[in-house]
PDB file of C-alpha atoms in Angstrom:
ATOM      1  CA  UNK A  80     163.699 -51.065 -62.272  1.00 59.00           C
ATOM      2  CA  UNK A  81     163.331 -52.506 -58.893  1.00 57.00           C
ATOM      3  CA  UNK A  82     167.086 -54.500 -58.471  1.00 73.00           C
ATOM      4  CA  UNK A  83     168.405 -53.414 -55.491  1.00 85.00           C
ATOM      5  CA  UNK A  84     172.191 -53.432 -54.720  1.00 95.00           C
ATOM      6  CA  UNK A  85     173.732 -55.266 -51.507  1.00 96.00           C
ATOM      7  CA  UNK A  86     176.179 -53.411 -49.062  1.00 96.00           C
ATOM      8  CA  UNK A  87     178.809 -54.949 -50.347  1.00 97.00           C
ATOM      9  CA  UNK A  88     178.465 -53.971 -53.871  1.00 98.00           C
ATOM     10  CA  UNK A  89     177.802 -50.554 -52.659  1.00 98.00           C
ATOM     11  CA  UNK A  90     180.990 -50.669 -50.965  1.00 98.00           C
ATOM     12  CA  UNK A  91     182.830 -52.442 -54.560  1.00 98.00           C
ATOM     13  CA  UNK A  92     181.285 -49.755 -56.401  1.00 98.00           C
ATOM     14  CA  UNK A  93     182.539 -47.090 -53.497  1.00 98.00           C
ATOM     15  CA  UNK A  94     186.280 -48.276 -54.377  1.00 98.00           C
ATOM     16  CA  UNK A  95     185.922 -48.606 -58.155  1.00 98.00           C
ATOM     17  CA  UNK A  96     185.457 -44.685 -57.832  1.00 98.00           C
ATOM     18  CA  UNK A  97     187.929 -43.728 -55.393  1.00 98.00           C
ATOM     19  CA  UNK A  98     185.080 -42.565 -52.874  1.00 98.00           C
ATOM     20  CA  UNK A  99     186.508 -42.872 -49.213  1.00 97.00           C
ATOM     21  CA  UNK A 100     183.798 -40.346 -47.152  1.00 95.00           C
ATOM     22  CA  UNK A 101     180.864 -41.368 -44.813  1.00 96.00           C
ATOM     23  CA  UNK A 102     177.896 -41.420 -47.447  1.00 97.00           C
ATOM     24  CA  UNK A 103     174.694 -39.860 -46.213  1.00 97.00           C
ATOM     25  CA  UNK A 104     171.321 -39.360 -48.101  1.00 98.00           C
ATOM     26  CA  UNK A 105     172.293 -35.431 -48.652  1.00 98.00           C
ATOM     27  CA  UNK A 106     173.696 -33.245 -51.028  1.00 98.00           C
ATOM     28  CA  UNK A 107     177.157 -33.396 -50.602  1.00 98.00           C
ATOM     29  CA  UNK A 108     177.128 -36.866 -50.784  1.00 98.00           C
ATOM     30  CA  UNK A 109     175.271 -36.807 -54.337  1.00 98.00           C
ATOM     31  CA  UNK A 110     177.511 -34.296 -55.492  1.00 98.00           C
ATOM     32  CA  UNK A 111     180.970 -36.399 -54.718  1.00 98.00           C
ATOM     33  CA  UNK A 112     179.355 -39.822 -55.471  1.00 98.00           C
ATOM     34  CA  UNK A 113     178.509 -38.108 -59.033  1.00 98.00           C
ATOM     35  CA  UNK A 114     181.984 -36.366 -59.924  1.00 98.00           C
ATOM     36  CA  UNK A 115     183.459 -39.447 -58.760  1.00 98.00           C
ATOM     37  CA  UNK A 116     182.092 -41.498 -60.872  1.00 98.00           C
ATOM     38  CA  UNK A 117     182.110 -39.091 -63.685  1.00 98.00           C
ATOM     39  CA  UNK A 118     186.080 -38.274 -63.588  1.00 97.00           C
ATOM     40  CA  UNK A 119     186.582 -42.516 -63.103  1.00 98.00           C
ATOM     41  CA  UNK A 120     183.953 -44.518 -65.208  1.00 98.00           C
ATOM     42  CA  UNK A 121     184.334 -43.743 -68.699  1.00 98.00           C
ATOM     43  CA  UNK A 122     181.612 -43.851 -71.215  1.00 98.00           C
ATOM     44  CA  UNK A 123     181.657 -46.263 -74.349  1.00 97.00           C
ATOM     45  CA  UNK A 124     180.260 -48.623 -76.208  1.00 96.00           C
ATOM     46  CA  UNK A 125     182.887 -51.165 -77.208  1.00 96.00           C
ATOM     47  CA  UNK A 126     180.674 -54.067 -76.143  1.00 95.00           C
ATOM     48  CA  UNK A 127     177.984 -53.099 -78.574  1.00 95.00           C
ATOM     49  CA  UNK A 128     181.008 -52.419 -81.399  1.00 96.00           C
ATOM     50  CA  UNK A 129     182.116 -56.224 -80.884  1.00 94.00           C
ATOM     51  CA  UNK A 130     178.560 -57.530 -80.704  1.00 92.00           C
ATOM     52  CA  UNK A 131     178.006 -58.398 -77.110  1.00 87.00           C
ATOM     53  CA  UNK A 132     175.440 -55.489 -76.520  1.00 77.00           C
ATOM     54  CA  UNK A 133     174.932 -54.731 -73.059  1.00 77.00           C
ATOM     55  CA  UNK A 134     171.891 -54.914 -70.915  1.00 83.00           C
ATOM     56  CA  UNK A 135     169.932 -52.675 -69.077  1.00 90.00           C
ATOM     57  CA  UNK A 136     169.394 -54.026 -65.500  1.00 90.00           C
ATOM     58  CA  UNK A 137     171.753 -52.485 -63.185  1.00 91.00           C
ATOM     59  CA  UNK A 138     173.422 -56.194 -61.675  1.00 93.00           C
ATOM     60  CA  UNK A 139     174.650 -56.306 -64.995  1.00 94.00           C
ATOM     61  CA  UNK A 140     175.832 -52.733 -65.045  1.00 96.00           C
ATOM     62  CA  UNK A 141     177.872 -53.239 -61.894  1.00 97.00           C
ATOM     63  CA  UNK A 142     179.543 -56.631 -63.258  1.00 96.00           C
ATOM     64  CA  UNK A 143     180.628 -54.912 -66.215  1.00 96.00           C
ATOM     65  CA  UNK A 144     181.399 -51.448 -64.418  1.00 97.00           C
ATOM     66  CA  UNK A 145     182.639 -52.475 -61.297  1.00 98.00           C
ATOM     67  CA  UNK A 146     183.989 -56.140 -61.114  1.00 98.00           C
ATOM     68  CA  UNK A 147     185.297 -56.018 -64.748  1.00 96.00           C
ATOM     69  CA  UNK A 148     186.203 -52.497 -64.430  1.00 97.00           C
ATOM     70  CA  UNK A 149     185.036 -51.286 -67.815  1.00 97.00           C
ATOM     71  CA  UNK A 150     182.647 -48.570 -69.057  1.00 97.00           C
ATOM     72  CA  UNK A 151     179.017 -48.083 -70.541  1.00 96.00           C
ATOM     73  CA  UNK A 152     176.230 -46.407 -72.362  1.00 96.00           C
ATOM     74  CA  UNK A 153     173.674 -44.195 -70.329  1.00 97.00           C
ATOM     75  CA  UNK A 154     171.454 -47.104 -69.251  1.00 97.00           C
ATOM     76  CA  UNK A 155     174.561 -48.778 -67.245  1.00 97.00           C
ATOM     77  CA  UNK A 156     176.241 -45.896 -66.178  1.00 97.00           C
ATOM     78  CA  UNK A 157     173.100 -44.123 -64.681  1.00 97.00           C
ATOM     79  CA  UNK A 158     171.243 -47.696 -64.035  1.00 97.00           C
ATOM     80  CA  UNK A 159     174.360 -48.292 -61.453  1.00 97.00           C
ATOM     81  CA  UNK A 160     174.389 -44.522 -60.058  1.00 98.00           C
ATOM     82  CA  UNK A 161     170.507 -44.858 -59.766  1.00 97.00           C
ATOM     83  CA  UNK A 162     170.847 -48.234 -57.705  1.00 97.00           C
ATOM     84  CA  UNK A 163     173.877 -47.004 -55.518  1.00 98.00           C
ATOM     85  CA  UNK A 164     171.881 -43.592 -54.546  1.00 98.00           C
ATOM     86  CA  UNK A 165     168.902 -45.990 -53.638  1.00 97.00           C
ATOM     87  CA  UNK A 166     170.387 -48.263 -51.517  1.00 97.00           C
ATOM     88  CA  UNK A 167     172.079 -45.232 -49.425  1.00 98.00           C
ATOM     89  CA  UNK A 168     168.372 -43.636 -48.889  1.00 97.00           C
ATOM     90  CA  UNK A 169     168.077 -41.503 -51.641  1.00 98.00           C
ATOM     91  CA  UNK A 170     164.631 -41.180 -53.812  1.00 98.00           C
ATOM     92  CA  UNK A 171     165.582 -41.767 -57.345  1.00 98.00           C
ATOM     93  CA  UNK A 172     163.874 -41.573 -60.321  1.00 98.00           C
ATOM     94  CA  UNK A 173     164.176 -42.848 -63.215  1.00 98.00           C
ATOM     95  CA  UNK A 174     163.559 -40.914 -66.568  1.00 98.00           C
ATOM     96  CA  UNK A 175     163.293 -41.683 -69.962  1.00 98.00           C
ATOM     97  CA  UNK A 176     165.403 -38.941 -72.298  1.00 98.00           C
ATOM     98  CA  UNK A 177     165.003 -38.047 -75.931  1.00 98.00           C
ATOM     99  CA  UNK A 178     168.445 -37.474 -77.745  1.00 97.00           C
ATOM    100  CA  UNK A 179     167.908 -34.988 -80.550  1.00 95.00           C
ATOM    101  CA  UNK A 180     164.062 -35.180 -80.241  1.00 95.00           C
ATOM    102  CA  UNK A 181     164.120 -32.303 -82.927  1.00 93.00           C
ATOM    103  CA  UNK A 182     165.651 -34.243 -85.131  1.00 93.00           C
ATOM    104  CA  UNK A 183     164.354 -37.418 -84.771  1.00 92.00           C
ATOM    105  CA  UNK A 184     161.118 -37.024 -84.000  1.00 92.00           C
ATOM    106  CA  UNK A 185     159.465 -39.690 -81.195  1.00 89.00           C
ATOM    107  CA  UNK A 186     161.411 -42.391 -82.415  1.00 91.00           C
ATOM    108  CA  UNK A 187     164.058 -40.551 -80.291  1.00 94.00           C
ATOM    109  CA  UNK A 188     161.739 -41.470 -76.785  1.00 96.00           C
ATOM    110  CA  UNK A 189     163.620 -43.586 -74.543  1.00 97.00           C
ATOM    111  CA  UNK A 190     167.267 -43.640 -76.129  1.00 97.00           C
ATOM    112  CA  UNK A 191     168.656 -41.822 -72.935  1.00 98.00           C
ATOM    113  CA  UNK A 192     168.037 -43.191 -69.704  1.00 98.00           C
ATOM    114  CA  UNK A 193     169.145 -40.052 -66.917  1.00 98.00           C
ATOM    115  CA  UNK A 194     167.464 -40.017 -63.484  1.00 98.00           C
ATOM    116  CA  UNK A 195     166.141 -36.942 -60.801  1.00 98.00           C
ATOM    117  CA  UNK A 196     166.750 -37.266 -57.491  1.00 98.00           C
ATOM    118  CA  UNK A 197     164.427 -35.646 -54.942  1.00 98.00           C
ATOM    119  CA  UNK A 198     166.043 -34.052 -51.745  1.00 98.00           C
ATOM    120  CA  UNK A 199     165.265 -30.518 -50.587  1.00 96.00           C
ATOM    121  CA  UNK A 200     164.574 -30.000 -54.084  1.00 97.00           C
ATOM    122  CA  UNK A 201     165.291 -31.822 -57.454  1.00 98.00           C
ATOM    123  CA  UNK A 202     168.101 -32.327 -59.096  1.00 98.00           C
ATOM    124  CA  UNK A 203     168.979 -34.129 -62.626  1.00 98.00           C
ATOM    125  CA  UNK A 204     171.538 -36.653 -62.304  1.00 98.00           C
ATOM    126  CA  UNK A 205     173.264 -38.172 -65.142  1.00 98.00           C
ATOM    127  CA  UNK A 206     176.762 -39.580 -65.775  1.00 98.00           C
ATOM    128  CA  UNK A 207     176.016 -41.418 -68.335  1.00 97.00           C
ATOM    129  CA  UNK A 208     175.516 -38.430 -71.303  1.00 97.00           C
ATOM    130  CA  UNK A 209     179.378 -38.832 -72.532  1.00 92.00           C
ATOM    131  CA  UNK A 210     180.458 -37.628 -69.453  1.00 90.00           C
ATOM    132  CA  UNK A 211     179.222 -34.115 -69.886  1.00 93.00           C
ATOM    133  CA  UNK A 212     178.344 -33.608 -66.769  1.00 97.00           C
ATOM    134  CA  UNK A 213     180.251 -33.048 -63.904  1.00 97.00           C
ATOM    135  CA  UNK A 214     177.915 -32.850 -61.207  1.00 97.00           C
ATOM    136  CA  UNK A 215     174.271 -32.862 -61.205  1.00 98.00           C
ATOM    137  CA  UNK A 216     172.250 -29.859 -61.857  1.00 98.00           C
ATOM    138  CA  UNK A 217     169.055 -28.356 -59.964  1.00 98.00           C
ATOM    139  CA  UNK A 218     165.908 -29.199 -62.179  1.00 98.00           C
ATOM    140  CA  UNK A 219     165.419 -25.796 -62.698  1.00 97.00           C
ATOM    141  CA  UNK A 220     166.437 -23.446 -65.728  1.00 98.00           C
ATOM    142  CA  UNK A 221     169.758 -22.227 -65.565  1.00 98.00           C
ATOM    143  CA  UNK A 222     173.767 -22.421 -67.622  1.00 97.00           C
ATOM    144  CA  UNK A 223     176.729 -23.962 -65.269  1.00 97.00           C
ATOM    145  CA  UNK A 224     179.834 -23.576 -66.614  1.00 95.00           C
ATOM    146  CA  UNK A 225     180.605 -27.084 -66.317  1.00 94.00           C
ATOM    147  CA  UNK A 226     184.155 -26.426 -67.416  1.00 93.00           C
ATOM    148  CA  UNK A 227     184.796 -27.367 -70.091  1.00 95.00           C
ATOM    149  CA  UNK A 228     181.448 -28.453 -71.561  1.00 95.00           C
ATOM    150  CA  UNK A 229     178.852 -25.847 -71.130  1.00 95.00           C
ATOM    151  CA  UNK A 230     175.273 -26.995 -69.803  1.00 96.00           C
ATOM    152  CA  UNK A 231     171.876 -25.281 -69.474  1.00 97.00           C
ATOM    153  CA  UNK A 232     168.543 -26.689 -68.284  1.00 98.00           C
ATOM    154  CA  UNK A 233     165.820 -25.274 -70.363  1.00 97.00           C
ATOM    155  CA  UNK A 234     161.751 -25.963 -70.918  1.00 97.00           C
ATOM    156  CA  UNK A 235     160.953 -27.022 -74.734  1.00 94.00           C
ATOM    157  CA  UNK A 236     157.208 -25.474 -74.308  1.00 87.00           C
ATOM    158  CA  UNK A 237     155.826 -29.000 -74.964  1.00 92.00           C
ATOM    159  CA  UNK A 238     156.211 -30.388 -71.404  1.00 91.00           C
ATOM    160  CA  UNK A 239     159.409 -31.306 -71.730  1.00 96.00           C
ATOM    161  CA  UNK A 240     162.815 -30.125 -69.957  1.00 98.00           C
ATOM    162  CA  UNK A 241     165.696 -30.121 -72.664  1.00 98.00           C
ATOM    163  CA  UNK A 242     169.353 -30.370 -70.873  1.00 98.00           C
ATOM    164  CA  UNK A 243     171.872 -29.093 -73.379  1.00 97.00           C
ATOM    165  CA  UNK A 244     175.693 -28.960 -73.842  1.00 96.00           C
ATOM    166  CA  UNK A 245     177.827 -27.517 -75.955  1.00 92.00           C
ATOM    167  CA  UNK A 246     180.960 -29.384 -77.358  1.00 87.00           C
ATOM    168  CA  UNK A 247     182.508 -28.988 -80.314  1.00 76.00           C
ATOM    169  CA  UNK A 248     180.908 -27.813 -83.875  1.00 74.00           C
ATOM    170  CA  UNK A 249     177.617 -29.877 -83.372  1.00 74.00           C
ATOM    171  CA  UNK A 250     175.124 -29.186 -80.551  1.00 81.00           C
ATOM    172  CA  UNK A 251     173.751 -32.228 -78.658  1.00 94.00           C
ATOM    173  CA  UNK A 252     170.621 -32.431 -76.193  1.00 97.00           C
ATOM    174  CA  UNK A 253     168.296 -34.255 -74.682  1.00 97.00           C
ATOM    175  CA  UNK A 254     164.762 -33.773 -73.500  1.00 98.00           C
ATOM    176  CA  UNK A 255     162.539 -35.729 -70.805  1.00 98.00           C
ATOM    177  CA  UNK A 256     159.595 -35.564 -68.721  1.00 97.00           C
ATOM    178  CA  UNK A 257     159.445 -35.065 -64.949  1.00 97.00           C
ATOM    179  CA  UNK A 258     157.991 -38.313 -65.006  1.00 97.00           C
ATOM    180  CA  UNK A 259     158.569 -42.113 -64.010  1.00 98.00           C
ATOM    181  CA  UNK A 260     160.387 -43.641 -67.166  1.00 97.00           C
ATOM    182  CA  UNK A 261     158.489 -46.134 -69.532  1.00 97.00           C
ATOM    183  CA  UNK A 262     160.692 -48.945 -68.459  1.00 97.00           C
ATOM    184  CA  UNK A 263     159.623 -51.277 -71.557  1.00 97.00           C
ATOM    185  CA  UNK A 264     160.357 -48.538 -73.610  1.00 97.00           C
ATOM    186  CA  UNK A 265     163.838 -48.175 -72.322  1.00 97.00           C
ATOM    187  CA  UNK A 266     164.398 -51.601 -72.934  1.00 96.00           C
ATOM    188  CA  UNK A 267     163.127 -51.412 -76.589  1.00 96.00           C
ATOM    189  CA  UNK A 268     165.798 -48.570 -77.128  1.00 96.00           C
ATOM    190  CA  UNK A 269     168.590 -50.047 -75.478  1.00 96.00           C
ATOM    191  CA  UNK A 270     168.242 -53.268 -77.460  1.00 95.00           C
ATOM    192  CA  UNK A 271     167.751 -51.080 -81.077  1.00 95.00           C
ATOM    193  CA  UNK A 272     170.569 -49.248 -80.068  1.00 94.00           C
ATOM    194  CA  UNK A 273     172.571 -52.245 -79.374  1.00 94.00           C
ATOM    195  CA  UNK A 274     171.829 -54.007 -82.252  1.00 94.00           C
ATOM    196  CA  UNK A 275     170.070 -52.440 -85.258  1.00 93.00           C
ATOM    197  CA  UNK A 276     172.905 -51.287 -88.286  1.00 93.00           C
ATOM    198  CA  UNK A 277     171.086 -47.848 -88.251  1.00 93.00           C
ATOM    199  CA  UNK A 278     172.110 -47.445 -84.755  1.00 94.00           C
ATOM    200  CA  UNK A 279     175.010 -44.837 -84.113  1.00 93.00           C
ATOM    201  CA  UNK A 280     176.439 -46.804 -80.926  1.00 94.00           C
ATOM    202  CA  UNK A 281     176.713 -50.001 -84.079  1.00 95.00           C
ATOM    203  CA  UNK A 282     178.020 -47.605 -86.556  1.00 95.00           C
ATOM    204  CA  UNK A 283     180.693 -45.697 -84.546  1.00 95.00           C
ATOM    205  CA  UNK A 284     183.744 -46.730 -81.768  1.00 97.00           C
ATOM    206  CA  UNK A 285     182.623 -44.033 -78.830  1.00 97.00           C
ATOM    207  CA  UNK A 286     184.948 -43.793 -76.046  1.00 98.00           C
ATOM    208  CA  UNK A 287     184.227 -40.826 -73.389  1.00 97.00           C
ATOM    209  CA  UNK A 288     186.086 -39.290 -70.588  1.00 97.00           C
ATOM    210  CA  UNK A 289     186.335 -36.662 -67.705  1.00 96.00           C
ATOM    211  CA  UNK A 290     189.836 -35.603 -65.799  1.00 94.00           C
ATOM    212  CA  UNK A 291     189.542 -31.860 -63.700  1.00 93.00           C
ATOM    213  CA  UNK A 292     188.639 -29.507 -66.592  1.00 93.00           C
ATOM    214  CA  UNK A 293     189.134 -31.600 -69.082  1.00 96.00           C
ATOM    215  CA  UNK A 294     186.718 -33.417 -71.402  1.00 97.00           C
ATOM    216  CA  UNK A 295     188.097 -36.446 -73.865  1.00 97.00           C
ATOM    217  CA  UNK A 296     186.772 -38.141 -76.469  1.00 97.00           C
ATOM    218  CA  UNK A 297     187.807 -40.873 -79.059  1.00 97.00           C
ATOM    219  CA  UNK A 298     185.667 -41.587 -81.937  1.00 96.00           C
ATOM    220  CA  UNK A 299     186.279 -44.047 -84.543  1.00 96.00           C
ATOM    221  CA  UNK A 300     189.769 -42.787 -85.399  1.00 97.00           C
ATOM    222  CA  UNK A 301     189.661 -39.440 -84.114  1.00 97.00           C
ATOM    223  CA  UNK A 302     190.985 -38.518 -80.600  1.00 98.00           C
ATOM    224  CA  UNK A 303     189.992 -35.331 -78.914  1.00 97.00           C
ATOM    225  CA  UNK A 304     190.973 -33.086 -75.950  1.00 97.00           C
ATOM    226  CA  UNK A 305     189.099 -30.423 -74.603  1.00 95.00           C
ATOM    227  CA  UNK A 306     190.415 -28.164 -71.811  1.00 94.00           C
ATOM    228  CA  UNK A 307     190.408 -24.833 -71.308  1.00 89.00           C
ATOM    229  CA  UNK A 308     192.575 -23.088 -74.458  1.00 89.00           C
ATOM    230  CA  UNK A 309     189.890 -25.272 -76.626  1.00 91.00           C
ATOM    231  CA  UNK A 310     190.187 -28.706 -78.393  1.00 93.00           C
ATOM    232  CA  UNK A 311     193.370 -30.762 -80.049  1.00 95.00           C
ATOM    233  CA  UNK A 312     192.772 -33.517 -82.259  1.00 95.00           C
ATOM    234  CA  UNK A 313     194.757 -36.136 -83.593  1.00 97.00           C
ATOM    235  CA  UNK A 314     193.877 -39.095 -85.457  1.00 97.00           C
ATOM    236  CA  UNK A 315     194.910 -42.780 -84.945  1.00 98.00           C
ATOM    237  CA  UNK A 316     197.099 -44.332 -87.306  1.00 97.00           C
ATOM    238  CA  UNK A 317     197.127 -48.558 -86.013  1.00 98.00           C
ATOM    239  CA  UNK A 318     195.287 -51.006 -83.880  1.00 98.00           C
ATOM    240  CA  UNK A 319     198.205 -50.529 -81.418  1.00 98.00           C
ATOM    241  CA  UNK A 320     197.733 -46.760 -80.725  1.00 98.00           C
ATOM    242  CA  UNK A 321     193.486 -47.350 -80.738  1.00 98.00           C
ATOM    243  CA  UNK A 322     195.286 -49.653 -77.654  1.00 98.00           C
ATOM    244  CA  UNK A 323     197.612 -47.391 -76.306  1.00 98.00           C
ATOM    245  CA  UNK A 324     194.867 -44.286 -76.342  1.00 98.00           C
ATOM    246  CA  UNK A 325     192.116 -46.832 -74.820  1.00 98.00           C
ATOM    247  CA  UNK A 326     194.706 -47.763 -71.833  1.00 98.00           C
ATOM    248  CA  UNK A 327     196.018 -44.598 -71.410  1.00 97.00           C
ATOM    249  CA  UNK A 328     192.979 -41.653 -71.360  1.00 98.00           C
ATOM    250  CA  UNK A 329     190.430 -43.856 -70.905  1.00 98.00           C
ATOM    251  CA  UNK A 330     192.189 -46.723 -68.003  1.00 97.00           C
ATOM    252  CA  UNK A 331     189.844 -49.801 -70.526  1.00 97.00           C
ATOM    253  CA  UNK A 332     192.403 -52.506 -70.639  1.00 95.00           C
ATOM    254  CA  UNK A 333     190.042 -54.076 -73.702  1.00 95.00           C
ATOM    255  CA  UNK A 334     192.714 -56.260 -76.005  1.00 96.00           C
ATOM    256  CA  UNK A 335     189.726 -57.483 -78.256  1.00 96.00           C
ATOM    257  CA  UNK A 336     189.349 -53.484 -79.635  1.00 97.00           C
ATOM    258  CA  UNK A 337     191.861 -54.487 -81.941  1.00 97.00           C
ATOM    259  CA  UNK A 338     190.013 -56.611 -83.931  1.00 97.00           C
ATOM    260  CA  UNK A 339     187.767 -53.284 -84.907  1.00 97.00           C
ATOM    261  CA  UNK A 340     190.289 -51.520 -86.367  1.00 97.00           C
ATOM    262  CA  UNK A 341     189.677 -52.542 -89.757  1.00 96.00           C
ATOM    263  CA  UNK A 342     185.836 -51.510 -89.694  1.00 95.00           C
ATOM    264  CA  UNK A 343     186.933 -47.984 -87.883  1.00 96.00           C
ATOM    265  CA  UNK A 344     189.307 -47.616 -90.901  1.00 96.00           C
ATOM    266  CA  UNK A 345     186.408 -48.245 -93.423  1.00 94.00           C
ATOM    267  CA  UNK A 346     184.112 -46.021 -91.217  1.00 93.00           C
ATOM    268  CA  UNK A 347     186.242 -43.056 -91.187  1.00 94.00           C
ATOM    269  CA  UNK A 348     187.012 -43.182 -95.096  1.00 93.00           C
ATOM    270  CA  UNK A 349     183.382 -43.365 -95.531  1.00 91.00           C
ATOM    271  CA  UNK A 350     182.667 -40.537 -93.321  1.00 87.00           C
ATOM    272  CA  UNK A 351     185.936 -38.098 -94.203  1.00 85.00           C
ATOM    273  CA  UNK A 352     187.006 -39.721 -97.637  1.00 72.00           C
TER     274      UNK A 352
END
């Protein structure tokens, strides 16, 4: 993905986050320009719930993220990261993730777009996996606390590196290669994911979010916080508090999201009964 960001946008995208230092082509720099963004840009895929699915080139990513101040899915959250880093000097690559390869097989290849970022040594980048991450992670194997969502960087045996997290009952991963992403297979994922009914992101209201040592989530119905003493849940009970929860943990001033209550409603009785 060769689009290229101007110093202007770089400077937009520098405000949308809060970030106010001199940025250099170093590691401190790639460490505050990631748990900037992580602790301001939510994740979530309301444009794909009202059927507007969002793109994959990273202009668009920073009109939607930026300019109209929403949030995204993995290929616009990291797609903008990627292009900021690059336009300040750093080498980025792009890499194509597997979510739940296990699971589902190589159908999984390309739904997870997360990038590495070469300085003194590697390091995996990626605010766009819910907001898991904090701050990026050597590409090496290791745990980090990543409070409170624990991570580890692990090799699968098969060429692969599998970064893992642990949050809530159900364990979620991803694996890539060390390797220059397919890019028309990332596009062939983000559109099935965008569109197809079998898609999760079509099925399911996901709505992600970091604050310091904190990890929220909304889905469908259900509203989580995870800090330190462990998770609270509550679930929503009208169209006005899906509002009131969007506007007030996840800053997405999105009016339309009322118009999916009634499908969320049908969703979670299908799911919980």
């Amino acid at each position: 993905m060769s689009e290229t960001l101007t110093s202007e946008q770089v400077a937009a995208y520098f405000a949308r986050i809060g970030y106010a230092e001199t940025a250099r082509a170093d590691l401190p720099t790639l460490i505050a320009l990631h748990r900037a963004h992580a602790m301001t840009i939510p994740f979530e895929n309301l444009a794909v719930q009202l059927g507007t699915p969002p793109g994959l080139a990273p202009q668009h990513a920073f009109a939607k993220l930026v300019e109209a101040r929403r949030g995204g899915w993995c290929y616009e959250q990291n797609g903008l990261l990627g292009a900021v880093l690059t336009a300040l000097g750093f080498t980025v690559t792009r890499l194509a993730g597997a979510v739940l390869r296990d699971e589902r097989g190589d159908a999984a290849l390309g739904s997870h777009l997360c990038l590495k970022v070469s300085l003194e040594q590697d390091w995996l980048v990626d605010v766009g996996f819910g907001t898991a991450l904090v701050e990026p992670l050597p590409l090496g194997p290791g745990e980090w606390a990543n409070a409170p969502v624990p991570a580890s960087l692990a090799r699968t045996g098969d060429d692969h590196w599998r970064l893992a997290i642990r949050l809530g009952p159900s364990p979620m991963y991803y694996d890539f290669r060390d390797a220059p992403a397919d890019e028309a297979l990332l596009q062939r994922l983000c559109d099935w994911q965008g569109r197809d009914e079998a898609s999760v992101f079509v099925q399911n209201l996901v709505v992600q979010g970091r604050a310091p040592g904190e990890h929220r989530m909304l889905r469908g119905r259900v509203f989580t916080r995870t800090g330190a003493h462990g998770a609270e849940q509550r679930v929503l009970d009208s169209a006005a508090e899906l509002l009131d929860v969007l506007g007030g943990e996840f800053s997405l001033d999105e009016p339309a999201a009322a118009d999916l209550w009634d499908p969320i409603c049908a969703r979670h009785a299908a799911l919980f009964g």
